[in-house]
mmCIF file of C-alpha atoms in Angstrom:
data_model
loop_
_atom_site.group_PDB
_atom_site.id
_atom_site.type_symbol
_atom_site.label_atom_id
_atom_site.label_comp_id
_atom_site.label_asym_id
_atom_site.label_seq_id
_atom_site.Cartn_x
_atom_site.Cartn_y
_atom_site.Cartn_z
ATOM 1 C CA PHE A 1 16.046 -4.279 -32.978
ATOM 2 C CA SER A 2 19.036 -6.658 -33.265
ATOM 3 C CA GLY A 3 22.690 -6.423 -32.227
ATOM 4 C CA VAL A 4 24.263 -6.927 -28.846
ATOM 5 C CA TRP A 5 23.835 -4.461 -26.009
ATOM 6 C CA GLU A 6 27.155 -2.494 -25.170
ATOM 7 C CA ASP A 7 28.718 -2.649 -21.735
ATOM 8 C CA LYS A 8 29.528 0.849 -20.406
ATOM 9 C CA LEU A 9 30.720 2.305 -17.176
ATOM 10 C CA ILE A 10 28.057 4.700 -15.777
ATOM 11 C CA GLY A 11 30.724 7.507 -15.797
ATOM 12 C CA GLN A 12 31.088 7.136 -19.632
ATOM 13 C CA ILE A 13 27.402 7.915 -20.443
ATOM 14 C CA LEU A 14 26.538 10.437 -17.716
ATOM 15 C CA THR A 15 27.809 12.878 -15.038
ATOM 16 C CA VAL A 16 26.909 12.587 -11.377
ATOM 17 C CA GLY A 17 26.138 15.726 -9.712
ATOM 18 C CA SER A 18 26.074 16.600 -6.015
ATOM 19 C CA GLY A 19 23.117 18.023 -4.058
ATOM 20 C CA LYS A 20 23.545 21.137 -2.120
ATOM 21 C CA ASP A 21 22.115 22.850 1.076
ATOM 22 C CA TYR A 22 18.902 24.767 0.240
ATOM 23 C CA LYS A 23 18.553 26.730 3.635
ATOM 24 C CA HIS A 24 19.835 30.042 2.067
ATOM 25 C CA LEU A 25 16.911 30.005 -0.524
ATOM 26 C CA SER A 26 13.568 31.485 -0.172
ATOM 27 C CA ASN A 27 10.182 29.699 -0.563
ATOM 28 C CA GLY A 28 9.045 29.284 -4.204
ATOM 29 C CA ASP A 29 7.686 26.672 -6.610
ATOM 30 C CA ILE A 30 10.963 24.669 -7.345
ATOM 31 C CA PRO A 31 10.775 21.331 -5.666
ATOM 32 C CA VAL A 32 13.535 20.197 -3.354
ATOM 33 C CA TYR A 33 14.153 16.217 -3.270
ATOM 34 C CA GLY A 34 16.024 14.158 -0.759
ATOM 35 C CA THR A 35 16.441 10.401 -0.578
ATOM 36 C CA GLY A 36 12.730 10.153 0.767
ATOM 37 C CA GLY A 37 11.432 12.158 -2.044
ATOM 38 C CA TYR A 38 9.855 15.652 -2.090
ATOM 39 C CA MET A 39 10.676 17.787 0.853
ATOM 40 C CA LEU A 40 9.657 21.445 0.215
ATOM 41 C CA SER A 41 9.758 24.240 -2.525
ATOM 42 C CA VAL A 42 12.301 27.059 -3.065
ATOM 43 C CA ASN A 43 12.894 29.878 -5.434
ATOM 44 C CA ASP A 44 15.937 28.606 -7.367
ATOM 45 C CA TYR A 45 17.026 25.341 -8.972
ATOM 46 C CA LEU A 46 20.042 23.204 -9.350
ATOM 47 C CA TYR A 47 19.139 21.511 -12.650
ATOM 48 C CA ASP A 48 16.557 21.676 -15.249
ATOM 49 C CA GLY A 49 15.733 18.619 -17.178
ATOM 50 C CA GLU A 50 15.345 14.727 -16.847
ATOM 51 C CA SER A 51 17.582 13.274 -14.284
ATOM 52 C CA VAL A 52 17.877 10.114 -12.113
ATOM 53 C CA GLY A 53 18.331 10.737 -8.266
ATOM 54 C CA ILE A 54 20.641 8.447 -6.452
ATOM 55 C CA GLY A 55 21.009 8.394 -2.634
ATOM 56 C CA ARG A 56 24.276 9.430 -1.441
ATOM 57 C CA LYS A 57 23.706 8.634 2.276
ATOM 58 C CA GLY A 58 20.905 6.845 3.978
ATOM 59 C CA THR A 59 18.569 5.411 1.491
ATOM 60 C CA ILE A 60 20.953 4.373 -1.353
ATOM 61 C CA ASP A 61 18.849 1.721 -3.061
ATOM 62 C CA LYS A 62 15.721 3.695 -4.229
ATOM 63 C CA PRO A 63 16.522 5.917 -7.356
ATOM 64 C CA ILE A 64 14.006 8.379 -8.203
ATOM 65 C CA PHE A 65 13.184 9.872 -11.619
ATOM 66 C CA LEU A 66 13.337 13.650 -11.709
ATOM 67 C CA THR A 67 12.056 16.111 -14.340
ATOM 68 C CA GLY A 68 11.874 19.920 -14.939
ATOM 69 C CA LYS A 69 13.560 22.363 -12.519
ATOM 70 C CA PHE A 70 14.572 20.921 -9.233
ATOM 71 C CA TRP A 71 17.018 21.095 -6.310
ATOM 72 C CA THR A 72 18.550 18.037 -4.516
ATOM 73 C CA VAL A 73 19.832 18.140 -0.996
ATOM 74 C CA ASP A 74 23.438 16.873 -0.199
ATOM 75 C CA THR A 75 22.243 13.306 0.584
ATOM 76 C CA LEU A 76 20.863 12.973 -2.921
ATOM 77 C CA PHE A 77 23.107 12.805 -6.128
ATOM 78 C CA TYR A 78 21.422 13.743 -9.303
ATOM 79 C CA THR A 79 22.499 12.830 -12.935
ATOM 80 C CA HIS A 80 23.072 15.083 -16.013
ATOM 81 C CA SER A 81 25.033 15.423 -19.242
ATOM 82 C CA PHE A 82 23.838 12.231 -20.699
ATOM 83 C CA LYS A 83 25.905 10.943 -23.644
ATOM 84 C CA ASN A 84 23.980 8.570 -26.055
ATOM 85 C CA SER A 85 21.666 7.650 -23.201
ATOM 86 C CA VAL A 86 18.123 8.254 -22.293
ATOM 87 C CA PRO A 87 17.405 9.380 -18.711
ATOM 88 C CA LYS A 88 14.086 7.380 -18.510
ATOM 89 C CA PHE A 89 15.933 4.184 -19.674
ATOM 90 C CA ILE A 90 18.820 4.955 -17.327
ATOM 91 C CA TYR A 91 16.315 5.073 -14.500
ATOM 92 C CA SER A 92 14.982 1.594 -15.431
ATOM 93 C CA ILE A 93 18.491 0.246 -15.345
ATOM 94 C CA PHE A 94 19.134 1.954 -12.022
ATOM 95 C CA GLN A 95 16.205 0.410 -10.524
ATOM 96 C CA ARG A 96 17.794 -3.086 -11.145
ATOM 97 C CA ILE A 97 21.150 -2.196 -9.626
ATOM 98 C CA ASN A 98 21.838 -3.825 -6.280
ATOM 99 C CA TRP A 99 23.029 -0.600 -4.798
ATOM 100 C CA LYS A 100 23.791 -2.122 -1.362
ATOM 101 C CA LEU A 101 26.650 -4.086 -2.849
ATOM 102 C CA TYR A 102 28.320 -0.776 -3.387
ATOM 103 C CA ASN A 103 27.868 0.547 0.164
ATOM 104 C CA GLU A 104 31.040 2.054 1.452
ATOM 105 C CA ALA A 105 30.162 2.585 5.110
ATOM 106 C CA SER A 106 29.609 0.202 8.201
ATOM 107 C CA GLY A 107 27.157 2.424 9.721
ATOM 108 C CA VAL A 108 24.647 4.561 7.615
ATOM 109 C CA PRO A 109 24.815 3.299 4.025
ATOM 110 C CA SER A 110 26.828 5.545 1.784
ATOM 111 C CA LEU A 111 27.800 5.866 -1.977
ATOM 112 C CA SER A 112 30.387 8.056 -3.666
ATOM 113 C CA LYS A 113 30.514 9.644 -7.175
ATOM 114 C CA SER A 114 33.634 7.516 -8.068
ATOM 115 C CA THR A 115 31.929 4.238 -7.030
ATOM 116 C CA ILE A 116 28.791 5.041 -8.916
ATOM 117 C CA GLU A 117 30.850 6.003 -12.136
ATOM 118 C CA LYS A 118 32.692 2.604 -12.105
ATOM 119 C CA ILE A 119 29.567 0.390 -12.044
ATOM 120 C CA LYS A 120 29.278 -1.446 -15.399
ATOM 121 C CA ILE A 121 25.853 -1.561 -17.124
ATOM 122 C CA PHE A 122 24.681 -2.814 -20.458
ATOM 123 C CA ILE A 123 22.803 -0.470 -22.905
ATOM 124 C CA PRO A 124 21.512 -0.702 -26.461
ATOM 125 C CA SER A 125 21.425 2.112 -29.218
ATOM 126 C CA LYS A 126 19.827 5.313 -28.148
ATOM 127 C CA HIS A 127 17.015 4.800 -30.684
ATOM 128 C CA GLU A 128 16.129 1.362 -28.792
ATOM 129 C CA GLN A 129 16.631 3.087 -25.462
ATOM 130 C CA GLU A 130 14.035 5.720 -26.426
ATOM 131 C CA LYS A 131 11.541 2.906 -27.631
ATOM 132 C CA ILE A 132 11.925 1.105 -24.366
ATOM 133 C CA ALA A 133 11.648 4.325 -22.248
ATOM 134 C CA SER A 134 8.388 5.207 -24.239
ATOM 135 C CA PHE A 135 6.974 1.780 -23.480
ATOM 136 C CA LEU A 136 7.903 1.784 -19.832
ATOM 137 C CA ILE A 137 6.480 5.369 -19.333
ATOM 138 C CA SER A 138 3.093 4.015 -20.728
ATOM 139 C CA ILE A 139 3.110 1.340 -18.139
ATOM 140 C CA ASP A 140 4.089 3.773 -15.412
ATOM 141 C CA THR A 141 1.185 6.121 -16.544
ATOM 142 C CA ARG A 142 -1.189 3.153 -16.185
ATOM 143 C CA ILE A 143 0.201 2.420 -12.576
ATOM 144 C CA GLU A 144 -0.289 6.148 -11.629
ATOM 145 C CA GLN A 145 -3.898 6.242 -13.003
ATOM 146 C CA LEU A 146 -4.828 2.960 -11.108
ATOM 147 C CA THR A 147 -3.149 4.240 -8.073
ATOM 148 C CA LYS A 148 -5.058 7.572 -8.155
ATOM 149 C CA LYS A 149 -8.291 5.666 -8.858
ATOM 150 C CA GLU A 150 -7.835 3.483 -5.742
ATOM 151 C CA GLU A 151 -7.087 6.513 -3.649
ATOM 152 C CA LEU A 152 -10.250 8.281 -5.029
ATOM 153 C CA LEU A 153 -12.486 5.146 -4.331
ATOM 154 C CA GLN A 154 -10.960 4.923 -0.752
ATOM 155 C CA GLN A 155 -11.718 8.724 -0.237
ATOM 156 C CA TYR A 156 -15.174 8.290 -1.633
ATOM 157 C CA LYS A 157 -15.988 5.408 0.743
ATOM 158 C CA LYS A 158 -14.486 7.287 3.745
ATOM 159 C CA GLY A 159 -16.675 10.255 2.901
ATOM 160 C CA VAL A 160 -19.958 8.390 2.405
ATOM 161 C CA MET A 161 -19.308 6.366 5.547
ATOM 162 C CA GLN A 162 -19.066 9.522 7.495
ATOM 163 C CA LYS A 163 -22.406 10.597 6.200
ATOM 164 C CA ILE A 164 -24.136 7.265 6.650
ATOM 165 C CA PHE A 165 -22.842 6.776 10.238
ATOM 166 C CA ASN A 166 -23.728 10.468 10.926
ATOM 167 C CA GLN A 167 -27.230 9.508 9.629
ATOM 168 C CA GLU A 168 -26.927 12.369 7.072
ATOM 169 C CA ILE A 169 -27.732 9.661 4.443
ATOM 170 C CA ARG A 170 -30.561 7.281 5.267
ATOM 171 C CA PHE A 171 -31.631 4.222 3.202
ATOM 172 C CA LYS A 172 -35.302 3.394 2.578
ATOM 173 C CA ALA A 173 -37.208 0.184 2.247
ATOM 174 C CA ASP A 174 -38.010 -1.438 -1.021
ATOM 175 C CA ASP A 175 -41.493 0.021 -0.935
ATOM 176 C CA GLY A 176 -40.214 3.616 -0.343
ATOM 177 C CA SER A 177 -41.062 3.724 3.385
ATOM 178 C CA GLU A 178 -38.752 5.023 5.951
ATOM 179 C CA PHE A 179 -36.907 2.773 8.253
ATOM 180 C CA CYS A 180 -37.160 3.232 12.055
ATOM 181 C CA ASP A 181 -34.748 5.409 14.089
ATOM 182 C CA TRP A 182 -31.377 4.117 15.011
ATOM 183 C CA GLU A 183 -30.821 2.682 18.441
ATOM 184 C CA GLU A 184 -27.809 3.079 20.795
ATOM 185 C CA LYS A 185 -26.438 -0.442 21.839
ATOM 186 C CA LYS A 186 -23.342 -1.760 23.479
ATOM 187 C CA LEU A 187 -20.896 -3.717 21.148
ATOM 188 C CA GLY A 188 -21.243 -6.710 23.737
ATOM 189 C CA ASP A 189 -24.845 -6.870 23.129
ATOM 190 C CA ILE A 190 -24.744 -7.256 19.487
ATOM 191 C CA LEU A 191 -21.445 -9.247 19.140
ATOM 192 C CA ASP A 192 -20.243 -12.589 20.729
ATOM 193 C CA TYR A 193 -16.544 -13.225 21.076
ATOM 194 C CA ILE A 194 -14.833 -16.668 20.358
ATOM 195 C CA GLN A 195 -11.178 -17.427 21.504
ATOM 196 C CA PRO A 196 -9.388 -18.903 18.490
ATOM 197 C CA THR A 197 -7.681 -21.547 20.696
ATOM 198 C CA LYS A 198 -9.191 -24.720 19.103
ATOM 199 C CA TYR A 199 -8.597 -23.239 15.605
ATOM 200 C CA LEU A 200 -4.949 -22.679 16.000
ATOM 201 C CA VAL A 201 -2.665 -23.990 13.341
ATOM 202 C CA LYS A 202 -0.040 -26.677 14.379
ATOM 203 C CA ASP A 203 2.264 -26.685 11.542
ATOM 204 C CA THR A 204 4.326 -23.434 11.049
ATOM 205 C CA GLU A 205 5.439 -24.610 7.564
ATOM 206 C CA TYR A 206 3.336 -22.721 5.060
ATOM 207 C CA ASN A 207 2.980 -23.055 1.414
ATOM 208 C CA ASP A 208 1.221 -20.901 -1.247
ATOM 209 C CA SER A 209 0.009 -24.145 -2.961
ATOM 210 C CA TYR A 210 -2.092 -24.998 0.148
ATOM 211 C CA THR A 211 -5.648 -23.617 0.259
ATOM 212 C CA ILE A 212 -6.481 -22.774 3.865
ATOM 213 C CA PRO A 213 -5.256 -19.291 4.984
ATOM 214 C CA VAL A 214 -3.792 -18.782 8.434
ATOM 215 C CA LEU A 215 -4.900 -15.557 10.009
ATOM 216 C CA THR A 216 -2.866 -13.790 12.664
ATOM 217 C CA ALA A 217 -3.394 -10.733 14.969
ATOM 218 C CA GLY A 218 -1.950 -7.558 13.472
ATOM 219 C CA LYS A 219 -1.702 -5.907 10.102
ATOM 220 C CA THR A 220 -0.109 -8.933 8.410
ATOM 221 C CA PHE A 221 -3.531 -10.579 8.574
ATOM 222 C CA ILE A 222 -2.864 -13.684 6.257
ATOM 223 C CA LEU A 223 0.432 -15.162 7.551
ATOM 224 C CA GLY A 224 0.364 -18.071 5.021
ATOM 225 C CA TYR A 225 -1.400 -21.102 3.823
ATOM 226 C CA THR A 226 -1.775 -24.394 5.412
ATOM 227 C CA ASN A 227 -3.130 -27.980 4.431
ATOM 228 C CA GLU A 228 -4.414 -28.645 7.870
ATOM 229 C CA THR A 229 -8.144 -29.376 7.560
ATOM 230 C CA ASP A 230 -9.026 -30.226 11.107
ATOM 231 C CA GLY A 231 -10.305 -27.436 13.379
ATOM 232 C CA VAL A 232 -11.034 -25.019 10.463
ATOM 233 C CA PHE A 233 -13.301 -22.167 11.567
ATOM 234 C CA GLU A 234 -16.236 -21.808 9.075
ATOM 235 C CA ASN A 235 -19.401 -22.495 10.957
ATOM 236 C CA ASN A 236 -20.479 -18.910 11.872
ATOM 237 C CA LEU A 237 -18.993 -16.890 8.819
ATOM 238 C CA PRO A 238 -18.758 -14.191 8.061
ATOM 239 C CA VAL A 239 -17.014 -12.828 11.300
ATOM 240 C CA ILE A 240 -14.830 -9.948 12.424
ATOM 241 C CA ILE A 241 -11.097 -10.814 13.402
ATOM 242 C CA PHE A 242 -10.626 -8.464 16.335
ATOM 243 C CA ASP A 243 -7.129 -7.404 17.284
ATOM 244 C CA ASP A 244 -7.644 -3.895 18.688
ATOM 245 C CA PHE A 245 -9.337 -0.793 17.500
ATOM 246 C CA THR A 246 -6.967 -0.103 14.612
ATOM 247 C CA THR A 247 -6.861 -1.156 10.932
ATOM 248 C CA ALA A 248 -5.847 -4.491 12.141
ATOM 249 C CA ASN A 249 -9.444 -5.679 12.480
ATOM 250 C CA LYS A 250 -10.481 -7.536 9.476
ATOM 251 C CA PHE A 251 -13.978 -8.646 7.968
ATOM 252 C CA VAL A 252 -13.662 -12.378 7.099
ATOM 253 C CA ASN A 253 -16.004 -14.432 4.982
ATOM 254 C CA PHE A 254 -13.878 -17.524 4.251
ATOM 255 C CA PRO A 255 -12.692 -20.486 6.170
ATOM 256 C CA PHE A 256 -9.401 -20.192 8.004
ATOM 257 C CA LYS A 257 -7.110 -21.326 10.710
ATOM 258 C CA ALA A 258 -5.721 -19.045 13.451
ATOM 259 C CA LYS A 259 -2.022 -18.388 14.420
ATOM 260 C CA SER A 260 -2.450 -16.176 17.330
ATOM 261 C CA SER A 261 -4.600 -16.739 20.504
ATOM 262 C CA ALA A 262 -4.252 -12.994 21.130
ATOM 263 C CA MET A 263 -6.934 -12.054 18.598
ATOM 264 C CA LYS A 264 -10.770 -12.645 19.021
ATOM 265 C CA ILE A 265 -13.283 -13.997 16.565
ATOM 266 C CA LEU A 266 -16.435 -11.710 16.812
ATOM 267 C CA VAL A 267 -19.808 -13.276 15.737
ATOM 268 C CA SER A 268 -22.911 -11.374 15.240
ATOM 269 C CA LYS A 269 -25.971 -11.711 17.387
ATOM 270 C CA ASN A 270 -28.843 -11.293 14.864
ATOM 271 C CA ASN A 271 -27.237 -8.341 13.084
ATOM 272 C CA ASN A 272 -25.394 -7.727 9.740
ATOM 273 C CA ILE A 273 -21.792 -8.457 10.624
ATOM 274 C CA LYS A 274 -20.586 -6.345 7.653
ATOM 275 C CA PHE A 275 -22.510 -3.344 8.968
ATOM 276 C CA ILE A 276 -21.108 -3.803 12.347
ATOM 277 C CA TYR A 277 -17.563 -4.209 11.007
ATOM 278 C CA GLU A 278 -17.889 -0.784 9.216
ATOM 279 C CA ALA A 279 -19.451 0.795 12.342
ATOM 280 C CA ILE A 280 -16.518 -0.241 14.446
ATOM 281 C CA GLN A 281 -14.174 1.353 12.086
ATOM 282 C CA MET A 282 -15.944 4.772 12.818
ATOM 283 C CA ILE A 283 -15.564 4.550 16.680
ATOM 284 C CA LYS A 284 -13.621 7.321 18.155
ATOM 285 C CA TYR A 285 -12.046 5.688 21.445
ATOM 286 C CA GLU A 286 -10.066 6.966 24.227
ATOM 287 C CA VAL A 287 -9.894 3.986 26.527
ATOM 288 C CA GLY A 288 -6.173 3.787 27.144
ATOM 289 C CA GLY A 289 -4.099 0.697 28.326
ATOM 290 C CA HIS A 290 -4.073 -2.647 26.409
ATOM 291 C CA GLU A 291 -6.039 -2.226 23.328
ATOM 292 C CA ARG A 292 -6.973 -5.999 23.065
ATOM 293 C CA HIS A 293 -9.221 -6.124 26.079
ATOM 294 C CA TRP A 294 -12.500 -6.926 24.366
ATOM 295 C CA ILE A 295 -14.363 -8.213 27.470
ATOM 296 C CA SER A 296 -13.297 -5.615 30.015
ATOM 297 C CA LYS A 297 -13.251 -2.412 27.591
ATOM 298 C CA PHE A 298 -14.564 -2.608 24.091
ATOM 299 C CA SER A 299 -17.560 -4.789 24.677
ATOM 300 C CA PHE A 300 -18.840 -1.775 26.833
ATOM 301 C CA LEU A 301 -18.473 0.719 23.933
ATOM 302 C CA ASN A 302 -21.754 2.001 22.413
ATOM 303 C CA ILE A 303 -22.747 2.448 18.860
ATOM 304 C CA PHE A 304 -26.004 3.431 17.039
ATOM 305 C CA ILE A 305 -27.397 0.743 14.760
ATOM 306 C CA PRO A 306 -30.525 0.733 12.505
ATOM 307 C CA CYS A 307 -32.928 -2.162 12.052
ATOM 308 C CA ILE A 308 -31.517 -5.164 10.260
ATOM 309 C CA GLU A 309 -33.097 -4.379 6.915
ATOM 310 C CA GLU A 310 -31.522 -0.982 6.784
ATOM 311 C CA GLN A 311 -28.120 -2.468 8.086
ATOM 312 C CA THR A 312 -28.227 -4.988 5.198
ATOM 313 C CA LYS A 313 -28.730 -2.179 2.628
ATOM 314 C CA ILE A 314 -25.878 -0.229 3.954
ATOM 315 C CA ALA A 315 -23.556 -3.230 4.108
ATOM 316 C CA ASN A 316 -24.422 -4.212 0.524
ATOM 317 C CA PHE A 317 -23.939 -0.627 -0.703
ATOM 318 C CA LEU A 318 -20.437 -0.436 1.103
ATOM 319 C CA SER A 319 -19.590 -4.002 -0.258
ATOM 320 C CA SER A 320 -20.244 -2.784 -3.813
ATOM 321 C CA ILE A 321 -17.656 -0.027 -3.259
ATOM 322 C CA ASP A 322 -15.299 -2.551 -1.694
ATOM 323 C CA SER A 323 -15.603 -4.726 -4.831
ATOM 324 C CA LYS A 324 -14.540 -1.749 -7.091
ATOM 325 C CA ILE A 325 -11.595 -1.123 -4.807
ATOM 326 C CA GLU A 326 -10.550 -4.682 -4.802
ATOM 327 C CA LYS A 327 -10.836 -4.934 -8.681
ATOM 328 C CA VAL A 328 -8.620 -1.769 -9.140
ATOM 329 C CA LYS A 329 -6.161 -3.225 -6.559
ATOM 330 C CA LYS A 330 -5.841 -6.497 -8.449
ATOM 331 C CA GLN A 331 -5.494 -4.397 -11.829
ATOM 332 C CA LEU A 332 -2.701 -2.338 -10.045
ATOM 333 C CA ASN A 333 -0.881 -5.364 -8.799
ATOM 334 C CA SER A 334 -1.134 -7.201 -12.127
ATOM 335 C CA THR A 335 0.338 -4.154 -14.020
ATOM 336 C CA LYS A 336 3.179 -3.977 -11.425
ATOM 337 C CA GLU A 337 3.841 -7.554 -11.793
ATOM 338 C CA PHE A 338 3.824 -7.299 -15.548
ATOM 339 C CA LYS A 339 6.330 -4.464 -15.472
ATOM 340 C CA LYS A 340 8.586 -6.426 -13.026
ATOM 341 C CA ALA A 341 8.588 -9.434 -15.401
ATOM 342 C CA LEU A 342 9.150 -7.206 -18.378
ATOM 343 C CA LEU A 343 12.147 -5.632 -16.832
ATOM 344 C CA GLN A 344 13.501 -8.998 -15.736
ATOM 345 C CA GLN A 345 13.402 -10.175 -19.400
ATOM 346 C CA MET A 346 14.545 -7.037 -20.914
ATOM 347 C CA PHE A 347 17.571 -6.587 -18.637
ATOM 348 C CA VAL A 348 18.670 -10.139 -18.176
#
């Protein structure tokens, strides 16, 4: 296509509709949406067709694409009566608008119809909009497929781990013989802990061009990257970075520096550290109090473990699933970055 995109006020190409209360309606199969997405289903609809939802109050900067029969609550505007404009294309435009610039309240963020209608946007011909929308839909479909694939792999790993650590699934030796029974042992008997004190990073200025990751206690995990080469922990890898009995614990098999002295570095005593890490994720604990007390509390917790040979087979099996999950994650992130870059170039 050629030619200049036209500048239009939003109010010139569509109508902004108001959401309504749904409490007088009965249960049904028509979805009700608010600023956070789907809420419940009712027996009547406010609109039938493609639309873009815009937050009126609260979350005003996350437009959502709606299609089919739906109802929106009074905190979510919906759009209709499109004039020479394609809803899916408008959704892409709305994702790039800095809605917070149009906030009309000092407290809870708010928008009004009149404000939205006066915002200027640039759009091409309807035919070009349709082409762009179709292409973006194909990318969104790819993102949805990869997201679903990652979820299914995560569910599969969770399910198979449940069976492995309940000993419903047992592995066999290479010659087909059975391994010995699992034994109950204290975590403190199979893991040593190391305080990260001498591995702490000194410089708080991080740069993505540096190569040594700085790990921290908590879900952030990799805080940034440093160029400090002295005091890098790498002698006893792989290890477990222990913060508490939550998803904050991480399996680490690369050299690193540490930011927080609150975490512990757990090293295996003649066991497969990957197996132990996965076993820890399965512990149901009710210890109460401070959740980072490794020595006084968690080192005394018991787990069942097999011989080192079966540990290794289990660890390798779970690692193969992790590799598939990581591959899908990279594909998903790459596709999202591609879409982001594409939108940046398309709507510049």
